[in-house]
CSV table of C-alpha atoms in Angstrom, one decimal:
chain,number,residue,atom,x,y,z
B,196,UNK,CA,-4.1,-9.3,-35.4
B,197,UNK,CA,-2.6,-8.2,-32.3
B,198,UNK,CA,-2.3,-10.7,-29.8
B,199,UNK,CA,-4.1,-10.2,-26.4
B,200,UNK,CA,-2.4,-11.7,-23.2
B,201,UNK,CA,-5.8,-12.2,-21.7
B,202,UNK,CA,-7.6,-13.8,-24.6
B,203,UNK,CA,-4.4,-16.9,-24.8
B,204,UNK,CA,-4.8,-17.1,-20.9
B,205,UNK,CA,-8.2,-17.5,-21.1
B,206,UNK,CA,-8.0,-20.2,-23.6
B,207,UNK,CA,-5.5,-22.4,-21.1
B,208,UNK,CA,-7.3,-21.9,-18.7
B,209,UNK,CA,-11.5,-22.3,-19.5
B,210,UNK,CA,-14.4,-19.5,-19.2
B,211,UNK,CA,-13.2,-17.2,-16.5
B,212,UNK,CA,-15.0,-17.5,-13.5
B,213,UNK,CA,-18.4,-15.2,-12.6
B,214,UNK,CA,-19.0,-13.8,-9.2
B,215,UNK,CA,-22.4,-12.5,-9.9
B,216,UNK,CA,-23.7,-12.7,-6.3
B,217,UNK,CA,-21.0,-15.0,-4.4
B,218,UNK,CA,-20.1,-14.2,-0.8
B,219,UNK,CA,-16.4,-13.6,0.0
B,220,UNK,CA,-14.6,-17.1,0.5
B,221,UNK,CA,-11.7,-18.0,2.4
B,222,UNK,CA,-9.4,-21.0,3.0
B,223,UNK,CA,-7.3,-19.3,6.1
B,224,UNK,CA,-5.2,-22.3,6.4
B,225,UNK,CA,-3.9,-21.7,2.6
B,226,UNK,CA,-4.2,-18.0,3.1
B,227,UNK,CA,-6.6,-17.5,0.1
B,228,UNK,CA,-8.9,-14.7,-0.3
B,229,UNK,CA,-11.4,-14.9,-2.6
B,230,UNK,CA,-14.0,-11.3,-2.7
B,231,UNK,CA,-17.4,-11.1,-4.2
B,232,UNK,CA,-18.1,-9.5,-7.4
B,233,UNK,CA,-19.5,-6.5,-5.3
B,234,UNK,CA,-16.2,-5.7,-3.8
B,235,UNK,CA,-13.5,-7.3,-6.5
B,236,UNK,CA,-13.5,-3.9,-8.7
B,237,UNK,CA,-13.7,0.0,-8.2
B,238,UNK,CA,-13.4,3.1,-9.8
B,239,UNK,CA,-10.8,5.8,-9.0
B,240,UNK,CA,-10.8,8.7,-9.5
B,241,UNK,CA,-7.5,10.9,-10.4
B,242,UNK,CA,-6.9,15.0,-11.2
B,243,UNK,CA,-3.3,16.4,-10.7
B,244,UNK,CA,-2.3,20.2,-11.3
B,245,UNK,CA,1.0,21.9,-11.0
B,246,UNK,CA,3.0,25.3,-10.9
B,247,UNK,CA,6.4,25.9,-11.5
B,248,UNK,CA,7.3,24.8,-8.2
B,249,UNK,CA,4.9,22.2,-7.0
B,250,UNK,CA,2.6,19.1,-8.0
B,251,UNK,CA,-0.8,18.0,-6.6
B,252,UNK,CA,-2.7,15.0,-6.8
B,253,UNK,CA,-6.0,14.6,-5.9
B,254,UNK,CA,-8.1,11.2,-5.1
B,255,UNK,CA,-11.7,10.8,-5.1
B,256,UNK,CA,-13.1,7.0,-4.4
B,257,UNK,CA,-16.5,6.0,-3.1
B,258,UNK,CA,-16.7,3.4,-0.1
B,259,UNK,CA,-19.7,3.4,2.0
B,260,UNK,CA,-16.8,1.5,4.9
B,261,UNK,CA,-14.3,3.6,5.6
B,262,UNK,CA,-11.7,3.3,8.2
B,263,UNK,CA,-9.2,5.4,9.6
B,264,UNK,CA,-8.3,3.1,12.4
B,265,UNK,CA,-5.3,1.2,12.6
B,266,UNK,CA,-4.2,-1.4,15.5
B,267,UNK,CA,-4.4,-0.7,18.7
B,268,UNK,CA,-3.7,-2.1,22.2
B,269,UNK,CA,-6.0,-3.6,24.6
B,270,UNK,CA,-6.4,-4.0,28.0
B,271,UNK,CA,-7.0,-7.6,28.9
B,272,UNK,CA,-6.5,-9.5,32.6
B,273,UNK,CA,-3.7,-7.2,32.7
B,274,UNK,CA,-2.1,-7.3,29.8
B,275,UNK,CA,-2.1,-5.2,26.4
B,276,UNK,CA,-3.3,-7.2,23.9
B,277,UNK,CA,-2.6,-5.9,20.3
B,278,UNK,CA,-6.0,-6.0,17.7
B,279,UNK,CA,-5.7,-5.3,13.9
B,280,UNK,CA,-4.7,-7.9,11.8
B,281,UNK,CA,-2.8,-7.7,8.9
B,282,UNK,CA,-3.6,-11.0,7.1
B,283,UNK,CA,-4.9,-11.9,3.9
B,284,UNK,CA,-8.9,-10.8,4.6
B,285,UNK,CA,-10.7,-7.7,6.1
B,286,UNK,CA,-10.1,-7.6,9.7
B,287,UNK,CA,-13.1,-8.8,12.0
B,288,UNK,CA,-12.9,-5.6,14.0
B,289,UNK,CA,-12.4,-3.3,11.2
B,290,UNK,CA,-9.3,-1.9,13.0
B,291,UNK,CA,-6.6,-2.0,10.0
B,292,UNK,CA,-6.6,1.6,7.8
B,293,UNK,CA,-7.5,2.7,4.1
B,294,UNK,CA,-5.1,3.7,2.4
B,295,UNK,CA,-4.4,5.3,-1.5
B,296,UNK,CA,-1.0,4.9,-3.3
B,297,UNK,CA,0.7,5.8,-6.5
B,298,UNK,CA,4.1,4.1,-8.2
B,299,UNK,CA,5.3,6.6,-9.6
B,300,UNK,CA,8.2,5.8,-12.4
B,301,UNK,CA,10.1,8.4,-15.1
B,302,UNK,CA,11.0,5.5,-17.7
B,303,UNK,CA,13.9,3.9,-15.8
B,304,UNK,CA,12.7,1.0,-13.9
B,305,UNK,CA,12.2,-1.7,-17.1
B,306,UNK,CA,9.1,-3.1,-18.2
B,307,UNK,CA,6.9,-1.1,-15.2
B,308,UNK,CA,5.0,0.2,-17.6
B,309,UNK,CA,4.7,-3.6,-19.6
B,310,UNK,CA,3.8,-5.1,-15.8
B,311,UNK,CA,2.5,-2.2,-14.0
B,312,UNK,CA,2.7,-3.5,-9.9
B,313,UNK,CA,3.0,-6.8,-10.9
B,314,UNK,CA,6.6,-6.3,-11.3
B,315,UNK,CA,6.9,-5.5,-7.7
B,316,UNK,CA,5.0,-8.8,-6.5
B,317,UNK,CA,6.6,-12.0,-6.4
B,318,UNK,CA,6.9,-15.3,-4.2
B,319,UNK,CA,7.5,-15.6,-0.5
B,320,UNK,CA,5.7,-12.3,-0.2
B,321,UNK,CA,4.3,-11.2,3.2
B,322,UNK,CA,0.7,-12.8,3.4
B,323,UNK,CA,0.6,-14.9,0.0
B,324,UNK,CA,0.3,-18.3,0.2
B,325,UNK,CA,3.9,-18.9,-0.2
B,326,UNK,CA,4.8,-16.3,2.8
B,327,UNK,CA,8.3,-17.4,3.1
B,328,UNK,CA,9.0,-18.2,7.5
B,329,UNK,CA,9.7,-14.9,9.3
B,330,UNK,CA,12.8,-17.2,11.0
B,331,UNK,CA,14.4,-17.5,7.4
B,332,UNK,CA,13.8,-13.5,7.0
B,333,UNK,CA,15.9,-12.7,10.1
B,334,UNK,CA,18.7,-15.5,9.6
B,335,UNK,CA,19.2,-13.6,5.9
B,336,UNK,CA,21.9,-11.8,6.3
B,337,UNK,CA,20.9,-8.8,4.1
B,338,UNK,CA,17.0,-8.4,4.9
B,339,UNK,CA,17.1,-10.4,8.5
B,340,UNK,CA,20.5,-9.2,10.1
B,341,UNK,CA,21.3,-5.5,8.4
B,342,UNK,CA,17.6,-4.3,7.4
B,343,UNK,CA,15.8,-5.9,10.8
B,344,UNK,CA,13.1,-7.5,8.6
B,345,UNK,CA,11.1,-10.3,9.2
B,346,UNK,CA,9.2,-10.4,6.1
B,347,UNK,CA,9.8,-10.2,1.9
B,348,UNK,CA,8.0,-7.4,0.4
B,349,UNK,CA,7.7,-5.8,-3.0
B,350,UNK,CA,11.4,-5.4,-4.8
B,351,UNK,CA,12.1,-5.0,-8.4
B,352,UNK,CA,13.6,-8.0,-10.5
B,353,UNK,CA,16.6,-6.1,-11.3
B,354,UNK,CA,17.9,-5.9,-7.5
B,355,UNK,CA,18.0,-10.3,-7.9
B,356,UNK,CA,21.4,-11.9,-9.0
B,357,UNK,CA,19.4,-14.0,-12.2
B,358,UNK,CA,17.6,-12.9,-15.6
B,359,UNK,CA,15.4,-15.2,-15.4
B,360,UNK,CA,11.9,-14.4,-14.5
B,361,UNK,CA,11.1,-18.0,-12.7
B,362,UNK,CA,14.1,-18.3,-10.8
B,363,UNK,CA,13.7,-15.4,-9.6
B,364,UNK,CA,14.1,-15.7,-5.5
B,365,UNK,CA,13.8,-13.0,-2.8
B,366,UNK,CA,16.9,-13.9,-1.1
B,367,UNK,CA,19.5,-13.7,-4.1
B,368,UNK,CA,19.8,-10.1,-3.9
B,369,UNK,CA,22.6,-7.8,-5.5
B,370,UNK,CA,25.3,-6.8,-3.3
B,371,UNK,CA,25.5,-3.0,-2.5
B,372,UNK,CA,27.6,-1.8,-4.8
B,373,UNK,CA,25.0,-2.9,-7.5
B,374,UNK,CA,22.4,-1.6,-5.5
B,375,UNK,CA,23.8,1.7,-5.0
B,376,UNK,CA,24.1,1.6,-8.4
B,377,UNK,CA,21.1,1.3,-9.2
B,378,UNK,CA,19.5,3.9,-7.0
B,379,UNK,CA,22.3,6.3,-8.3
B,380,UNK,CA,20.9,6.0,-11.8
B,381,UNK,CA,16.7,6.5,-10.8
B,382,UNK,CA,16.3,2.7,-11.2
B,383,UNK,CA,13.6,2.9,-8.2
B,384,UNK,CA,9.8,3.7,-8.3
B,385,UNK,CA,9.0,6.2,-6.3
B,386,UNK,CA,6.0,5.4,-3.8
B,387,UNK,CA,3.3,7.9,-2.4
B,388,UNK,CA,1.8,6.3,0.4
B,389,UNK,CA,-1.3,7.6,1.8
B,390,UNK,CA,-2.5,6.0,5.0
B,391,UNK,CA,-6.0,7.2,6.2
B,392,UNK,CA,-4.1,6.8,10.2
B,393,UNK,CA,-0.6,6.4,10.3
B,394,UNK,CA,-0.1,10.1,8.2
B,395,UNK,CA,-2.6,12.2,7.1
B,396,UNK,CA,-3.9,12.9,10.8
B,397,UNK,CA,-0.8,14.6,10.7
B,398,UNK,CA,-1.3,16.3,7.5
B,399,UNK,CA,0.8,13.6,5.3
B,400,UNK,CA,1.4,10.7,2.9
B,401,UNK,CA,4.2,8.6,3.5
B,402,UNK,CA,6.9,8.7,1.0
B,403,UNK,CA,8.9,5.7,-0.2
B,404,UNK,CA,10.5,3.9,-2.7
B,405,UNK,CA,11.0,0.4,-3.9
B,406,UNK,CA,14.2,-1.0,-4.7
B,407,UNK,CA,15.4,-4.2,-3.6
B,408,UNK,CA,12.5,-4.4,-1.1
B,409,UNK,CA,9.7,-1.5,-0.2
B,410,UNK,CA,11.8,1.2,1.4
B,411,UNK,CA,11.3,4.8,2.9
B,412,UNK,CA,12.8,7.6,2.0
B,413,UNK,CA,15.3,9.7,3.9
B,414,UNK,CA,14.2,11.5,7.5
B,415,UNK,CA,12.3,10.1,9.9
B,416,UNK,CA,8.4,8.9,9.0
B,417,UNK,CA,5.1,10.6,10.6
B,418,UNK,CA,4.6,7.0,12.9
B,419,UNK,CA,6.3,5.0,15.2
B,420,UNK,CA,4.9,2.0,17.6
B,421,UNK,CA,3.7,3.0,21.3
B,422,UNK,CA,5.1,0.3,22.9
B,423,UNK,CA,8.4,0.8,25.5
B,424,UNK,CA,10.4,-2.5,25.2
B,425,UNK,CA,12.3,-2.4,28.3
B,426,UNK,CA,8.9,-1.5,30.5
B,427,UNK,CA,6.9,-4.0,28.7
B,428,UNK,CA,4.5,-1.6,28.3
B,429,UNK,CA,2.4,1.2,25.9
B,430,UNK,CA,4.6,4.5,25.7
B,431,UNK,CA,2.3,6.6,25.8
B,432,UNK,CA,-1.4,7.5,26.9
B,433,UNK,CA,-4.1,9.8,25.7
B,434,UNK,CA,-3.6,13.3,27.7
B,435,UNK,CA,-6.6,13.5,29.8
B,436,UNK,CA,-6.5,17.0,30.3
B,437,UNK,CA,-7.1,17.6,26.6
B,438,UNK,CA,-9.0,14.2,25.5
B,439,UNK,CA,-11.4,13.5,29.0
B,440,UNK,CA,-9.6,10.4,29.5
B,441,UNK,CA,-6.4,8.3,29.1
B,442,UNK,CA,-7.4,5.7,27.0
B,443,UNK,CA,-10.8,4.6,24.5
B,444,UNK,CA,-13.4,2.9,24.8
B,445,UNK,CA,-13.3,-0.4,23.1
B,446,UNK,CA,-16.7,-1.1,22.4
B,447,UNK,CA,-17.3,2.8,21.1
B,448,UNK,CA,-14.1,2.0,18.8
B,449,UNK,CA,-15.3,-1.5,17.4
B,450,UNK,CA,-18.6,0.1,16.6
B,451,UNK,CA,-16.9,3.0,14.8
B,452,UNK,CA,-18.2,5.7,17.0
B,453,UNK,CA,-15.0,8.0,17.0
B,454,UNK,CA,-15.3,9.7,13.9
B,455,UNK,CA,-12.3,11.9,11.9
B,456,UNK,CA,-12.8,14.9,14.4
B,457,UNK,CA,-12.2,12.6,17.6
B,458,UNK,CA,-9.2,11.0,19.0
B,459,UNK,CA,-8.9,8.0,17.4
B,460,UNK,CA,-5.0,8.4,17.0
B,461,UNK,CA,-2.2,9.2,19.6
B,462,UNK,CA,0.2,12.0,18.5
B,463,UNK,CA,2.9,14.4,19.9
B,464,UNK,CA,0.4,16.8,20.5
B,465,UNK,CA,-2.9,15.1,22.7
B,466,UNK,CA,-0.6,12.6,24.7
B,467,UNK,CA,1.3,12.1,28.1
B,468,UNK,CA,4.1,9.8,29.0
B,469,UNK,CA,2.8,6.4,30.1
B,470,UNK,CA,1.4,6.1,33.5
B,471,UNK,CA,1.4,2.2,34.6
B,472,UNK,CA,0.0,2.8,37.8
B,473,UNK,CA,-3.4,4.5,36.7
B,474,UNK,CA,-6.6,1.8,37.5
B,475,UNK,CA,-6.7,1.0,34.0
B,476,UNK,CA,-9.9,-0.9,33.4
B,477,UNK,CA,-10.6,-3.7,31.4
B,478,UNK,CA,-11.2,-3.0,27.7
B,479,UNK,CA,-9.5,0.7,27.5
B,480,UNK,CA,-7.9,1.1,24.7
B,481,UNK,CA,-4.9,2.5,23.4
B,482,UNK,CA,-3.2,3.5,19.4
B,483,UNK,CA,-0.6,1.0,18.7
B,484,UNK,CA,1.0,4.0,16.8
B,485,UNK,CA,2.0,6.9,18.2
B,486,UNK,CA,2.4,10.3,15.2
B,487,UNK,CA,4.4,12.8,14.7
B,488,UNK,CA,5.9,15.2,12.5
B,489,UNK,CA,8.5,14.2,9.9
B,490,UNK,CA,11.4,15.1,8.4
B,491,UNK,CA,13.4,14.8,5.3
B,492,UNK,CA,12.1,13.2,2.5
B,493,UNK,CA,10.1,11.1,4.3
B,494,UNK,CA,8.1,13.9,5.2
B,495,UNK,CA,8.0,15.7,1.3
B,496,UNK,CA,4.4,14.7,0.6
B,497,UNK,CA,1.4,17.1,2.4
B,498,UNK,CA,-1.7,15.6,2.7
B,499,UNK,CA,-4.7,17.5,3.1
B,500,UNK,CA,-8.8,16.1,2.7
B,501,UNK,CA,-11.0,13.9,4.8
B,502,UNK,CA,-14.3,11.3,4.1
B,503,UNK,CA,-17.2,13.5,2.8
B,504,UNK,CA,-20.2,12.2,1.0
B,505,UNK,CA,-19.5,9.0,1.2
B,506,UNK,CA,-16.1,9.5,-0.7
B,507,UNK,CA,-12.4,9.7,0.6
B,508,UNK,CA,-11.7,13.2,-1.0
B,509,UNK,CA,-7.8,13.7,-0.7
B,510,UNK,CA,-5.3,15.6,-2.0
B,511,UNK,CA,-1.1,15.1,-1.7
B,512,UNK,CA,1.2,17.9,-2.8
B,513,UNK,CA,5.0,17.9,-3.0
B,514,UNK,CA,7.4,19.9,-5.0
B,515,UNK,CA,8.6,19.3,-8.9
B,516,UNK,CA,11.8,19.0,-7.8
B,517,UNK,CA,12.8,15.7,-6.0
B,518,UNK,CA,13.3,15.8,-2.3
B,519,UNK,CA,16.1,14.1,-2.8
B,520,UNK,CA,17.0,12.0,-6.0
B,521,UNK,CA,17.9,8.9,-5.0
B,522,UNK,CA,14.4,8.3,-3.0
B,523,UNK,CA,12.0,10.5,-5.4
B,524,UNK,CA,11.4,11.3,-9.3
B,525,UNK,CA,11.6,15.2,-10.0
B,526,UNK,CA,9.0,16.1,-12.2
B,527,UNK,CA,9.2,18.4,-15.1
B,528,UNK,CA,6.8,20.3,-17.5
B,529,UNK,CA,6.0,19.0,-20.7
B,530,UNK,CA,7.2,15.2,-19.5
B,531,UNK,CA,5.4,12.2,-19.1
B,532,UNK,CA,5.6,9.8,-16.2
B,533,UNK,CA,4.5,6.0,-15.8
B,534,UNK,CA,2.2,5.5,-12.6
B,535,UNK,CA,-0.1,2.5,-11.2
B,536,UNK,CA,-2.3,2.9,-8.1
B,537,UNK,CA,-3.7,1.0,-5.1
B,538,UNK,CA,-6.8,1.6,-3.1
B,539,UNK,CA,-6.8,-0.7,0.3
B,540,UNK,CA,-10.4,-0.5,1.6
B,541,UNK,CA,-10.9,-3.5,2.9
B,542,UNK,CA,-9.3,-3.3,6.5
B,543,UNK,CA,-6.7,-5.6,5.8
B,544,UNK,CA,-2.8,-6.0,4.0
B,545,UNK,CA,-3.2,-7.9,1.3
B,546,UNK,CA,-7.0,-7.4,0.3
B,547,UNK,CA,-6.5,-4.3,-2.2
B,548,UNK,CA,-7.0,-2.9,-5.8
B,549,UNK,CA,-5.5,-1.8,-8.6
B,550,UNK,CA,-4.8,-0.1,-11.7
B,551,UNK,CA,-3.4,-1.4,-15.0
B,552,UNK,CA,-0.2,0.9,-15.4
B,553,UNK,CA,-1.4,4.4,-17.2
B,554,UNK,CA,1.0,7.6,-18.0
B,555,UNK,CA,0.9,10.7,-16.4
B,556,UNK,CA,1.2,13.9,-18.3
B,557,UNK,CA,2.7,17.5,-17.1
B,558,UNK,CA,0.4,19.4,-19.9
B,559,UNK,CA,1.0,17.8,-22.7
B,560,UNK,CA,-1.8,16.5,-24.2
B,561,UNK,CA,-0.5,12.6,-24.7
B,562,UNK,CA,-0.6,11.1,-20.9
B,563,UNK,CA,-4.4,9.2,-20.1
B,564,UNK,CA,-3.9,11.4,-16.7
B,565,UNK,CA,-3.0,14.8,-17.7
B,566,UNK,CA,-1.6,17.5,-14.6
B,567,UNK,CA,-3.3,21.2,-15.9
B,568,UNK,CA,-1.1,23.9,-15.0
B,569,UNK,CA,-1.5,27.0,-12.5
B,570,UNK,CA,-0.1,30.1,-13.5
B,571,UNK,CA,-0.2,30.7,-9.5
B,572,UNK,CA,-2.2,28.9,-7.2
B,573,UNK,CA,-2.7,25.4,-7.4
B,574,UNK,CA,-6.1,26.0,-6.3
B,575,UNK,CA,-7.4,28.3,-9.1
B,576,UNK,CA,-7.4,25.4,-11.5
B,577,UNK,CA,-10.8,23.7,-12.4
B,578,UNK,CA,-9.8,19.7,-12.1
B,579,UNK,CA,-10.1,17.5,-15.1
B,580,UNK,CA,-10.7,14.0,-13.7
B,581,UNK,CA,-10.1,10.6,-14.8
B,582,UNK,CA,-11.6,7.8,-14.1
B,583,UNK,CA,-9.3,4.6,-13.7
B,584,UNK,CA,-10.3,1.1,-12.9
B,585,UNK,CA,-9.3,-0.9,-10.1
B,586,UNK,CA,-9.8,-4.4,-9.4
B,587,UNK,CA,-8.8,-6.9,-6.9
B,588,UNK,CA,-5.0,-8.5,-8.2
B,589,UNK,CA,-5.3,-11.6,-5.6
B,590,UNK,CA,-1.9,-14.1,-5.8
B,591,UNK,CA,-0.9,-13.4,-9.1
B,592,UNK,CA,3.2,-13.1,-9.1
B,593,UNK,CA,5.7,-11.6,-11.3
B,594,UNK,CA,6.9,-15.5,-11.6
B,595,UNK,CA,3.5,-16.6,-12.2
B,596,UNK,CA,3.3,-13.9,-15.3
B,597,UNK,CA,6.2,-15.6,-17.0
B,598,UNK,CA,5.3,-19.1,-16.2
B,599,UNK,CA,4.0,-21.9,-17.9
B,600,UNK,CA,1.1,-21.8,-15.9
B,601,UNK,CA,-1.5,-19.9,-18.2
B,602,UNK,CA,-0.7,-21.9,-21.0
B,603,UNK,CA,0.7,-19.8,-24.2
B,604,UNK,CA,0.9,-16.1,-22.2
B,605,UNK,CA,3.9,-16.9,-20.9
B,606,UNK,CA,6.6,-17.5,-23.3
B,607,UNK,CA,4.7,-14.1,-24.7
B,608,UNK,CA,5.4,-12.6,-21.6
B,609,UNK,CA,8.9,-13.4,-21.0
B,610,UNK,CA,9.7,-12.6,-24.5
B,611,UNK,CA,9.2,-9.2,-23.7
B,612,UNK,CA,6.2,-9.4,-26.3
B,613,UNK,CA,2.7,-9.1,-23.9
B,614,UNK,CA,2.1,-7.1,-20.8
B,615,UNK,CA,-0.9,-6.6,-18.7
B,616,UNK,CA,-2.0,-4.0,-21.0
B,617,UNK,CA,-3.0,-6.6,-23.7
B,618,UNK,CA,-5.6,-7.8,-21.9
B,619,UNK,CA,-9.3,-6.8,-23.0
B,620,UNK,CA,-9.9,-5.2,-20.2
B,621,UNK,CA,-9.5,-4.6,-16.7
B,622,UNK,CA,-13.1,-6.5,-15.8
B,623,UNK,CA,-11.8,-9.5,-17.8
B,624,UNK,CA,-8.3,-9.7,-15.9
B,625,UNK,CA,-10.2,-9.3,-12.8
B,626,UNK,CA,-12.1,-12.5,-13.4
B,627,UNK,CA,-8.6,-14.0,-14.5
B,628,UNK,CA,-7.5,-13.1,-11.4
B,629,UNK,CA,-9.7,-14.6,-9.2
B,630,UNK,CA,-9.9,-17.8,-11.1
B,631,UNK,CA,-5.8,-18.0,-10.5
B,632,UNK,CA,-7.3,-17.4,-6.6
B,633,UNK,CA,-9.4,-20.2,-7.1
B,634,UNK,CA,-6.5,-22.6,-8.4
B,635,UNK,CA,-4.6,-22.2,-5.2
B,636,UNK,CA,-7.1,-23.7,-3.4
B,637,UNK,CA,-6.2,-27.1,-5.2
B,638,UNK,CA,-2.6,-27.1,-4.2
């Protein structure tokens, strides 16, 4: 009989835990997050085509609370205040964006397609409970004094100086020769990043990759922050000429009254240079990001769509061909890729969800998602859908996979024997996962 990851974690750990109506809970002071049954699992839904020179992926997923705001700045006794948090629950003000993304892996990255994103998530990450102090981030001298980082974020085990899963630690990494080796050889996932604010008002996804933490690829990216350091100030203001006024209206923004049509974003093209000494009045409001275009490989994937009927409809497109290799995968007919995909729609960082790993196909018949060819247009192709899955992942760790934690999965699991595709299936895991949410509130 084949043995089932989820059915030996269940039986360390009890009946998994039922949500049927629960509200969310929290513990802020141990950063736990646990969501309701209503809004701990989601469907997806995924079509891709291609030519012989370009890929497209198209989205569909149903929210009835969708946000394409993202942190802004606000005018308080004087001050600009920044709103939009990126913590472990929704944001009260509903001011952090939705955003869509795909891991996208051609075989080279080990056991992605065993762990799916769970490779990528381990302790010490930004807004677990075991968020490792932003001091210790900037005294490290790879991530703190070269990068400028101030947090750990997804990396792949392989970019850590040990084997072994549960001494794994995000601040033994490689030194750059390995590294470098590494990214020479592919052994990165690439990451489409769709952000509802901080690209596609610009007609973009954000494209990145994650090595030994979650980088972006070459050129510059489609946001920066509107702030001028040496003025202590916002960088720039809404052109009044073309918007009726420098700044929004806090109130209208809270309540979600600027909708996808309106200027709910600041960008190269509807802004002025900062003006300190306009009679700025209590509550205007101001972007914390400011757009624009980009350029390299940062700027490869095009992003085109919007919310309609009460679904984010989006489609990305970027070419076969890598825009360059050691950021991107270059995709070929007839091949078959491993992908996993995140839906955050829930206004803050680390309340998401997300797939089990699945394969993507380039017409071939053998992929659970499989890309139809256009013999032309990438529009004369009727889409063939699928529908994936997603569910919340709450704490659970690459180090927690291979622990002794759950009991007989994880000897399995660090064998090299059980992945997260063992489990019976993604609502089961999902209850799993929130009853390991539940645990942390005993520590």
């Amino acid at each position: 009989m084949k043995r089932r990851l989820l059915a030996l974690l269940i039986a360390a750990t009890g009946p998994t835990l039922v949500l049927a109506d629960e509200p969310r809970k929290s513990e802020p002071d141990r950063n736990v997050y646990i969501p309701g049954a209503e809004d701990s699992q989601g469907v997806l839904r995924v079509a891709a085509v291609y030519n012989g020179d370009r890929i497209r992926i198209h989205y569909e997923y149903e929210t009835n609370n969708p946000s394409w705001y993202h942190q802004y700045w606000r005018y308080e006794d004087g001050e600009w205040v920044r709103y939009g948090s990126g913590g472990p629950e929704p944001d009260e003000h509903g001011l952090y964006e939705d955003r869509i993304s795909m891991m996208l892996d051609d075989g080279a990255v080990e056991d992605f397609m065993r762990l799916g994103g769970w490779i990528t998530a381990h302790e010490g990450m930004r807004s677990l409970s075991s968020e490792i102090d932003r001091d210790e981030v900037r005294n490290h001298p790879k991530l703190g004094e070269e990068m400028g980082r101030r947090d750990v974020r997804k990396y792949l085990p392989g970019t850590r100086e040990t084997d072994d899963p549960e001494d794994m630690s995000w601040d033994a990494i490689r030194d750059d020769d390995e590294l470098e080796a590494m990214r020479d050889d592919g052994e990165f996932l690439d990451l489409w990043q769709w952000r509802a604010h901080r690209s596609h008002p610009v007609g973009y996804a954000d494209n990145g990759y994650v090595l030994h933490y979650r980088l972006s690829s070459e050129g510059d990216g489609m946001f920066t922050d509107n702030w001028d350091d040496d003025a202590d100030q916002p960088a720039y203001m809404f052109d009044p000429d073309q918007v009726g006024a420098p700044a929004l209206d806090w109130e209208r923004l809270v309540a979600g009254e600027y909708g996808q049509n309106d200027p709910y974003f600041l960008s190269e093209d509807n802004s002025v240079a900062f003006d300190p000494d306009y009679d700025w009045q209590e509550g205007d409001t101001l972007p914390q990001r400011f757009l624009r275009e980009p350029s390299g490989s940062r700027g490869a994937i095009e992003a085109s769509g919007g919310y309609q009927d009460g679904a984010w409809r989006i489609a990305l497109t970027r070419s076969l061909d890598a825009p360059d290799s050691r950021d991107s995968k270059a995709l070929e007919q007839g091949n078959t890729y491993n992908v996993a995909f995140a839906v955050h729609n829930g206004n803050g960082a680390r309340w998401h969800l997300v797939s089990l790993p699945m394969t993507l196909g380039l017409d071939n018949g053998e992929a659970d998602i499989e890309a139809q060819y256009a013999d032309g247009h990438l529009d004369d192709v009727d889409l063939e859908w699928t529908e994936i899955p997603v569910f919340y992942p709450g704490q659970m760790t690459y180090q927690d996979l291979h622990g002794d934690t759950h009991g007989a999965g994880g000897p399995l699991v660090r064998d090299g024997d059980l992945g997260v595709l063992d489990a019976h299936d993604p609502e089961g895991l999902a209850d799993l996962i929130i009853e390991h949410e539940l645990r942390q509130l005993e520590h």
